Coordinates of C-alpha atoms and ligand atoms in Angstrom, one line a residue:
X1 CA 131.3 121.5 104.8
X2 CA 134.0 119.8 106.8
X3 CA 134.8 116.1 106.1
X4 CA 133.7 114.8 109.4
X5 CA 130.8 117.2 110.0
X6 CA 127.3 115.7 110.1
X7 CA 125.0 118.6 109.4
X8 CA 121.3 117.7 110.1
X9 CA 119.8 121.1 110.5
X10 CA 118.7 121.8 106.9
X11 CA 115.4 123.3 108.0
X12 CA 117.2 126.0 109.9
X13 CA 119.3 126.8 106.9
X14 CA 121.1 125.2 104.0
X15 CA 124.6 125.7 102.7
X16 CA 124.6 127.6 99.3
X17 CA 125.0 125.1 96.5
X18 CA 128.1 125.5 94.3
X19 CA 126.1 126.2 91.1
X20 CA 124.0 128.9 92.9
X21 CA 127.1 130.6 94.2
X22 CA 128.6 130.6 90.7
X23 CA 125.4 132.3 89.4
X24 CA 125.7 134.9 92.3
X25 CA 129.4 135.5 91.5
X26 CA 128.8 135.9 87.8
X27 CA 125.9 138.3 88.2
X28 CA 128.0 140.3 90.8
X29 CA 131.0 140.5 88.4
X30 CA 129.4 141.0 85.0
X31 CA 126.3 143.0 85.8
X32 CA 127.4 146.1 87.8
X33 CA 124.6 148.4 86.7
X34 CA 121.6 149.3 88.8
X35 CA 118.6 147.7 87.2
X36 CA 116.7 151.0 87.7
X37 CA 119.3 153.0 85.7
X38 CA 118.5 154.1 82.2
X39 CA 122.0 153.7 80.7
X40 CA 123.1 150.5 78.9
X41 CA 124.6 148.9 82.1
X42 CA 121.3 149.4 83.8
X43 CA 119.4 148.1 80.8
X44 CA 121.6 145.0 80.8
X45 CA 121.0 144.4 84.5
X46 CA 117.3 144.9 84.1
X47 CA 117.2 142.3 81.3
X48 CA 118.9 139.8 83.6
X49 CA 116.5 140.7 86.4
X50 CA 113.5 140.1 84.1
X51 CA 114.8 136.8 82.8
X52 CA 115.4 135.6 86.4
X53 CA 111.9 136.6 87.4
X54 CA 110.5 135.0 84.3
X55 CA 112.2 131.7 85.2
X56 CA 110.8 131.8 88.7
X57 CA 107.3 132.7 87.5
X58 CA 107.4 129.7 85.0
X59 CA 108.7 127.4 87.7
X60 CA 105.9 128.4 90.1
X61 CA 103.3 128.8 87.4
X62 CA 102.4 132.4 88.3
X63 CA 102.8 135.8 86.6
X64 CA 106.0 137.8 86.9
X65 CA 104.0 140.7 88.3
X66 CA 102.9 138.4 91.1
X67 CA 106.4 138.0 92.5
X68 CA 108.0 140.5 95.0
X69 CA 111.6 140.0 96.2
X70 CA 112.2 140.5 99.9
X71 CA 115.1 139.8 102.3
X72 CA 113.6 136.5 103.4
X73 CA 110.5 134.8 104.7
X74 CA 110.2 137.0 107.8
X75 CA 109.9 140.1 105.6
X76 CA 107.6 138.3 103.2
X77 CA 105.3 137.4 106.1
X78 CA 105.4 141.1 107.3
X79 CA 104.6 142.5 103.9
X80 CA 101.8 139.9 103.4
X81 CA 100.0 140.3 106.7
X82 CA 100.8 144.0 107.7
X83 CA 100.5 145.1 104.0
X84 CA 97.1 143.5 103.6
X85 CA 95.8 144.5 107.0
X86 CA 96.7 148.2 106.5
X87 CA 95.3 148.3 103.0
X88 CA 92.0 146.7 103.9
X89 CA 91.4 147.8 107.5
X90 CA 88.2 149.7 106.5
X91 CA 86.7 146.4 105.3
X92 CA 87.4 144.5 108.5
X93 CA 89.9 144.0 111.3
X94 CA 89.6 140.3 111.9
X95 CA 92.5 137.9 111.1
X96 CA 92.8 134.2 111.6
X97 CA 96.0 132.1 112.0
X98 CA 97.0 128.9 113.7
X99 CA 98.9 127.5 116.7
X100 CA 101.4 126.0 114.2
X101 CA 103.1 129.0 112.8
X102 CA 106.7 130.2 112.6
X103 CA 107.5 132.7 115.4
X104 CA 107.5 135.6 112.9
X105 CA 103.8 135.2 112.3
X106 CA 103.1 135.5 116.1
X107 CA 105.2 138.6 116.3
X108 CA 103.3 140.2 113.4
X109 CA 100.0 139.1 114.9
X110 CA 100.9 140.8 118.2
X111 CA 101.9 143.9 116.4
X112 CA 98.7 144.0 114.4
X113 CA 96.8 143.6 117.7
X114 CA 98.4 146.9 118.9
X115 CA 97.0 148.5 115.8
X116 CA 93.5 147.4 116.7
X117 CA 93.2 144.1 114.7
X118 CA 91.6 141.1 116.3
X119 CA 93.5 137.7 115.9
X120 CA 91.8 134.3 116.3
X121 CA 93.8 131.1 116.5
X122 CA 92.2 128.1 114.8
X123 CA 92.4 124.7 116.6
X124 CA 94.2 121.7 115.1
X125 CA 93.7 117.9 115.7
X126 CA 96.3 115.6 117.2
X127 CA 97.7 114.8 113.8
X128 CA 98.5 118.5 113.4
X129 CA 95.8 119.3 110.8
X130 CA 93.7 122.4 111.0
X131 CA 90.2 121.7 112.4
X132 CA 88.1 122.7 109.4
X133 CA 84.9 123.0 111.4
X134 CA 86.6 125.4 113.9
X135 CA 88.0 127.3 110.9
X136 CA 84.5 127.6 109.4
X137 CA 83.0 128.8 112.7
X138 CA 85.7 131.5 113.1
X139 CA 85.3 133.1 109.7
X140 CA 83.1 136.2 109.9
X141 CA 82.0 139.0 107.5
X142 CA 84.9 141.2 108.8
X143 CA 87.6 138.4 108.5
X144 CA 89.9 139.9 105.9
X145 CA 92.9 137.5 106.1
X146 CA 93.8 134.0 107.1
X147 CA 97.4 132.8 107.4
X148 CA 98.1 129.1 107.6
X149 CA 101.6 127.6 107.4
X150 CA 101.9 125.0 104.6
X151 CA 104.5 122.9 106.3
X152 CA 105.2 123.3 110.0
X153 CA 108.8 124.0 110.6
X154 CA 109.0 121.9 113.8
X155 CA 107.0 118.8 113.1
X156 CA 106.9 118.9 109.3
X157 CA 103.1 118.5 109.3
X158 CA 101.7 119.5 105.9
X159 CA 98.3 121.2 105.6
X160 CA 95.8 120.4 102.8
X161 CA 95.9 123.9 101.3
X162 CA 93.4 123.3 98.5
X163 CA 90.7 122.0 100.9
X164 CA 91.4 124.9 103.4
X165 CA 91.1 127.4 100.5
X166 CA 87.7 125.9 99.5
X167 CA 86.4 126.2 103.1
X168 CA 87.6 129.8 103.4
X169 CA 86.2 130.9 100.0
X170 CA 82.8 129.2 100.7
X171 CA 82.4 131.0 104.0
X172 CA 83.7 134.3 102.8
X173 CA 84.8 134.8 99.2
X174 CA 86.5 138.1 100.2
X175 CA 88.8 136.6 102.8
X176 CA 92.3 136.3 101.5
X177 CA 94.4 133.1 102.2
X178 CA 98.1 133.5 102.9
X179 CA 100.4 130.6 103.5
X180 CA 104.0 130.5 104.7
X181 CA 105.5 128.0 102.3
X182 CA 109.1 128.4 103.5
X183 CA 109.4 124.8 104.6
X184 CA 107.4 123.5 101.6
X185 CA 109.4 124.8 98.6
X186 CA 111.8 122.3 97.3
X187 CA 110.5 119.6 99.6
X188 CA 107.0 118.8 98.3
X189 CA 105.1 119.9 95.2
X190 CA 103.1 123.1 95.8
X191 CA 100.4 124.7 93.8
X192 CA 100.2 128.5 94.2
X193 CA 96.7 128.5 92.8
X194 CA 95.7 127.0 96.2
X195 CA 96.6 130.3 98.0
X196 CA 96.3 134.0 97.4
X197 CA 99.7 134.9 98.9
X198 CA 102.7 132.8 99.9
X199 CA 106.1 133.4 101.6
X200 CA 109.4 131.8 100.6
X201 CA 113.1 132.1 101.6
X202 CA 116.2 131.4 99.6
X203 CA 118.4 130.1 102.3
X204 CA 116.2 127.1 103.0
X205 CA 116.7 125.8 99.4
X206 CA 120.5 126.0 99.1
X207 CA 120.2 129.6 98.0
X208 CA 122.0 132.6 99.7
X209 CA 120.8 134.2 102.9
X210 CA 119.2 137.6 102.6
X211 CA 116.8 136.9 99.7
X212 CA 113.1 135.8 99.9
X213 CA 110.0 136.0 97.9
X214 CA 106.4 136.9 98.3
X215 CA 103.9 135.6 95.9
X216 CA 100.8 137.8 95.7
X217 CA 98.0 137.2 93.3
X218 CA 97.6 140.1 90.9
X219 CA 94.1 140.9 92.1
X220 CA 95.4 141.7 95.7
X221 CA 96.4 145.1 96.8
X222 CA 98.9 145.7 99.6
X223 CA 100.1 148.7 101.4
X224 CA 103.9 148.9 101.3
X225 CA 105.7 148.3 104.6
X226 CA 109.0 149.8 103.3
X227 CA 108.8 153.2 101.7
X228 CA 111.3 154.5 99.1
X229 CA 112.1 154.9 95.5
X230 CA 109.5 152.6 93.9
X231 CA 110.5 152.5 90.3
X232 CA 110.7 148.8 89.6
X233 CA 109.0 147.3 92.6
X234 CA 106.5 149.6 94.4
X235 CA 105.8 147.2 97.2
X236 CA 109.5 146.7 97.9
X237 CA 111.4 149.8 96.9
X238 CA 115.2 150.0 96.7
X239 CA 117.8 148.8 94.3
X240 CA 117.0 145.2 93.3
X241 CA 119.7 142.9 94.7
X242 CA 120.4 141.3 91.3
X243 CA 123.0 138.7 92.2
X244 CA 120.7 137.5 95.0
X245 CA 117.7 137.3 92.7
X246 CA 119.7 135.5 90.0
X247 CA 120.9 133.1 92.7
X248 CA 117.4 132.6 94.0
X249 CA 116.1 131.7 90.5
X250 CA 118.9 129.1 90.1
X251 CA 118.2 127.7 93.6
X252 CA 114.5 127.4 92.9
X253 CA 115.2 125.6 89.6
X254 CA 117.5 123.1 91.3
X255 CA 115.2 122.7 94.3
X256 CA 112.3 121.7 92.0
X257 CA 114.3 119.2 90.0
X258 CA 113.6 115.5 90.8
X259 CA 111.4 116.5 93.7
X260 CA 109.7 113.2 94.1
X261 CA 112.9 111.2 93.7
X262 CA 114.5 113.4 96.4
X263 CA 111.5 113.0 98.7
X264 CA 111.6 109.2 98.4
X265 CA 115.3 109.1 99.2
X266 CA 114.8 111.4 102.3
X267 CA 111.9 109.2 103.4
X268 CA 114.2 106.2 103.5
X269 CA 116.7 108.1 105.6
X270 CA 113.9 109.3 107.9
X271 CA 112.5 105.7 108.3
X272 CA 116.0 104.4 109.1
X273 CA 116.4 106.9 112.0
X274 CA 112.8 106.3 113.3
X275 CA 113.3 102.5 113.2
X276 CA 116.6 102.8 115.0
X277 CA 115.5 105.3 117.7
X278 CA 112.3 103.4 118.3
X279 CA 114.5 101.0 120.4
X280 CA 114.6 103.7 123.1
X281 CA 111.1 103.4 124.8
X282 CA 111.3 106.9 126.4
X283 CA 111.8 108.8 123.1
X284 CA 108.6 110.3 121.6
X285 CA 108.2 110.9 117.9
X286 CA 106.5 114.2 117.3
X287 CA 105.1 113.4 113.9
X288 CA 101.9 112.3 112.2
X289 CA 101.1 110.7 108.9
X290 CA 101.0 114.2 107.5
X291 CA 104.6 115.0 108.4
X292 CA 107.0 115.4 105.5
X293 CA 110.1 113.2 105.9
X294 CA 112.6 116.1 105.8
X295 CA 111.8 117.1 109.3
X296 CA 112.0 114.6 112.2
X297 CA 111.1 115.9 115.6
X298 CA 111.6 113.8 118.7
X299 CA 111.3 114.5 122.5
X300 CA 114.0 113.1 124.7
X301 CA 111.7 113.4 127.8
X302 CA 114.3 112.9 130.6
X303 CA 117.2 114.8 129.0
X304 CA 117.7 118.5 128.5
X305 CA 117.8 119.0 124.7
X306 CA 120.3 121.9 124.9
X307 CA 122.8 119.6 126.8
X308 CA 122.2 116.8 124.3
X309 CA 122.7 119.0 121.3
X310 CA 126.0 120.4 122.7
X311 CA 127.2 116.9 123.4
X312 CA 126.4 115.8 119.9
X313 CA 128.2 118.9 118.6
X314 CA 131.4 117.5 120.3
X315 CA 131.2 114.9 117.5
X316 CA 130.6 117.5 114.9
X317 CA 126.9 116.6 114.6
X318 CA 124.6 119.6 114.2
X319 CA 121.0 119.2 115.1
X320 CA 118.6 121.8 116.7
X321 CA 116.1 122.3 119.5
X322 CA 112.6 123.2 118.3
X323 CA 113.5 125.9 115.8
X324 CA 116.5 128.2 115.3
X325 CA 114.1 131.2 115.4
X326 CA 112.2 130.3 118.6
X327 CA 113.1 132.5 121.6
X328 CA 111.6 130.3 124.3
X329 CA 112.4 126.7 125.1
X330 CA 108.9 125.3 124.6
X331 CA 108.0 124.0 121.2
X332 CA 104.7 125.7 120.5
X333 CA 103.9 123.2 117.7
X334 CA 104.6 120.1 119.8
X335 CA 102.4 121.7 122.5
X336 CA 99.6 122.4 120.0
X337 CA 99.7 118.7 118.9
X338 CA 100.1 116.8 122.2
X339 CA 99.4 119.4 125.0
X340 CA 102.3 117.8 127.0
X341 CA 104.7 120.2 128.6
X342 CA 107.6 117.8 129.1
X343 CA 107.3 116.6 125.6
X344 CA 107.2 120.2 124.3
X345 CA 110.2 121.2 126.5
X346 CA 112.5 118.4 125.4
X347 CA 112.3 118.4 121.6
X348 CA 115.1 118.1 119.2
X349 CA 114.7 118.5 115.4
X350 CA 116.7 116.5 113.0
X351 CA 116.3 117.9 109.5
X352 CA 117.5 116.0 106.4
X353 CA 118.1 116.9 102.8
X354 CA 118.9 115.3 99.5
X355 CA 122.6 115.8 100.2
X356 CA 122.4 113.9 103.5
X357 CA 124.2 110.5 103.0
X358 CA 123.3 107.1 104.4
X359 CA 126.8 107.0 105.9
X360 CA 126.1 110.3 107.7
X361 CA 122.9 108.9 109.1
X362 CA 124.7 105.8 110.3
X363 CA 127.4 107.8 112.0
X364 CA 124.7 110.1 113.5
X365 CA 123.0 107.1 115.0
X366 CA 126.2 105.7 116.4
X367 CA 126.9 109.1 118.2
X368 CA 123.3 109.4 119.3
X369 CA 123.3 105.9 120.9
X370 CA 126.6 106.7 122.7
X371 CA 125.4 110.1 124.0
X372 CA 121.9 109.0 124.8
X373 CA 123.0 106.1 126.9
X374 CA 125.6 108.3 128.7
X375 CA 122.9 110.9 129.5
X376 CA 120.5 108.2 130.8
X377 CA 123.2 106.7 133.0
X378 CA 124.1 110.2 134.4
X379 CA 120.4 110.6 135.1
X380 CA 120.3 114.2 134.2
X381 CA 116.7 115.3 134.5
X382 CA 115.2 118.7 134.0
Ligands
PMP1 N1 108.8 130.8 108.1 C1 109.2 129.5 108.3 C2 108.2 128.4 108.2 C3 110.5 129.2 108.6 O1 110.9 128.0 108.8 C4 111.5 130.3 108.6 C5 112.9 130.1 108.9 N2 113.2 129.4 110.1 C6 111.0 131.6 108.4 C7 109.7 131.8 108.1 C8 111.9 132.8 108.4 O2 112.7 132.8 107.3 P1 113.9 133.8 107.0 O3 115.0 133.3 107.8 O4 114.1 133.8 105.6 O5 113.4 135.2 107.5

């Protein structure tokens, strides 16, 4: 990244780490065979594929057979929800999700509705936590699947997955629990035994873009969404992208190293920004005690967030509006928490990482002050 650049959009994507890129390059250079080929080059590639998968399985405490490589979390979410729904449609057609999901989940839910599935949206409280009583009341005999995001990408609110699983299994032991853990991996410790399926993405953890993962408990059957030559991975056919897979395993290993230490450091950066911006009485902090420190969402209230973000960009400061993937201007998660349209229309997200420096935060705050005061003086209202 450039010397003067202040990148604070790590929840949208991360730069690839040097070591990860080295692994990618080495695998691309030295392992040219298709892992599905039977000759020695293929066998050599297959051995590397297996060892990368073994490493990921050990890091995540699951079986190798429970890991499916995808192109990213969007595809993992598609395979989990559509794959499960299609396979089990004769058992039931009811699916539950929340108002705190990534936009990809809503697109999938709308698609499943066109196929005759019924989707219910569970309520949350003002701290952003799922209302467990509402969840209980929504679960029926024909509820086949529940998808609840582990860490919300806009506000950073973290759900108690273990408790949610207990509630689900008590109401209906046959209901499967999927969680989108894209914003959780490498930020907080996760236990995959709390869920039945989980989605991940490489580019959120300093890995390359174009590789993701679906964890699927061995007991669960899915219908493939992509059809093709299914030799090594029936649920995601095609030539395994070996360099991306090797890079992903390296990225996961690095992401899980010193997790608590990194989280504590990021918490200090987050607190510094919150303390500083608290001096502006109009700014709202869209967070609760369950928000992880890596994601800080605020509402500017009187200022159009797009204009503010572009003004900050003039100083080489990169922050985002609600999420990079959202197509409308309204933050659905902030709306779900506060039911306040102005607040939901004026959000900006500052996302931090372990490579963010205190010096960057200080410079960010200086630019923020300058631009914020300039905008207030100009009186630019929506
Ligand atoms: N889920 C969540 C929670 C996300 O934050 C993102 C990325 N914005 C995605 C899914 C989509 O991930 P990908 O870009 O890997 O498809």
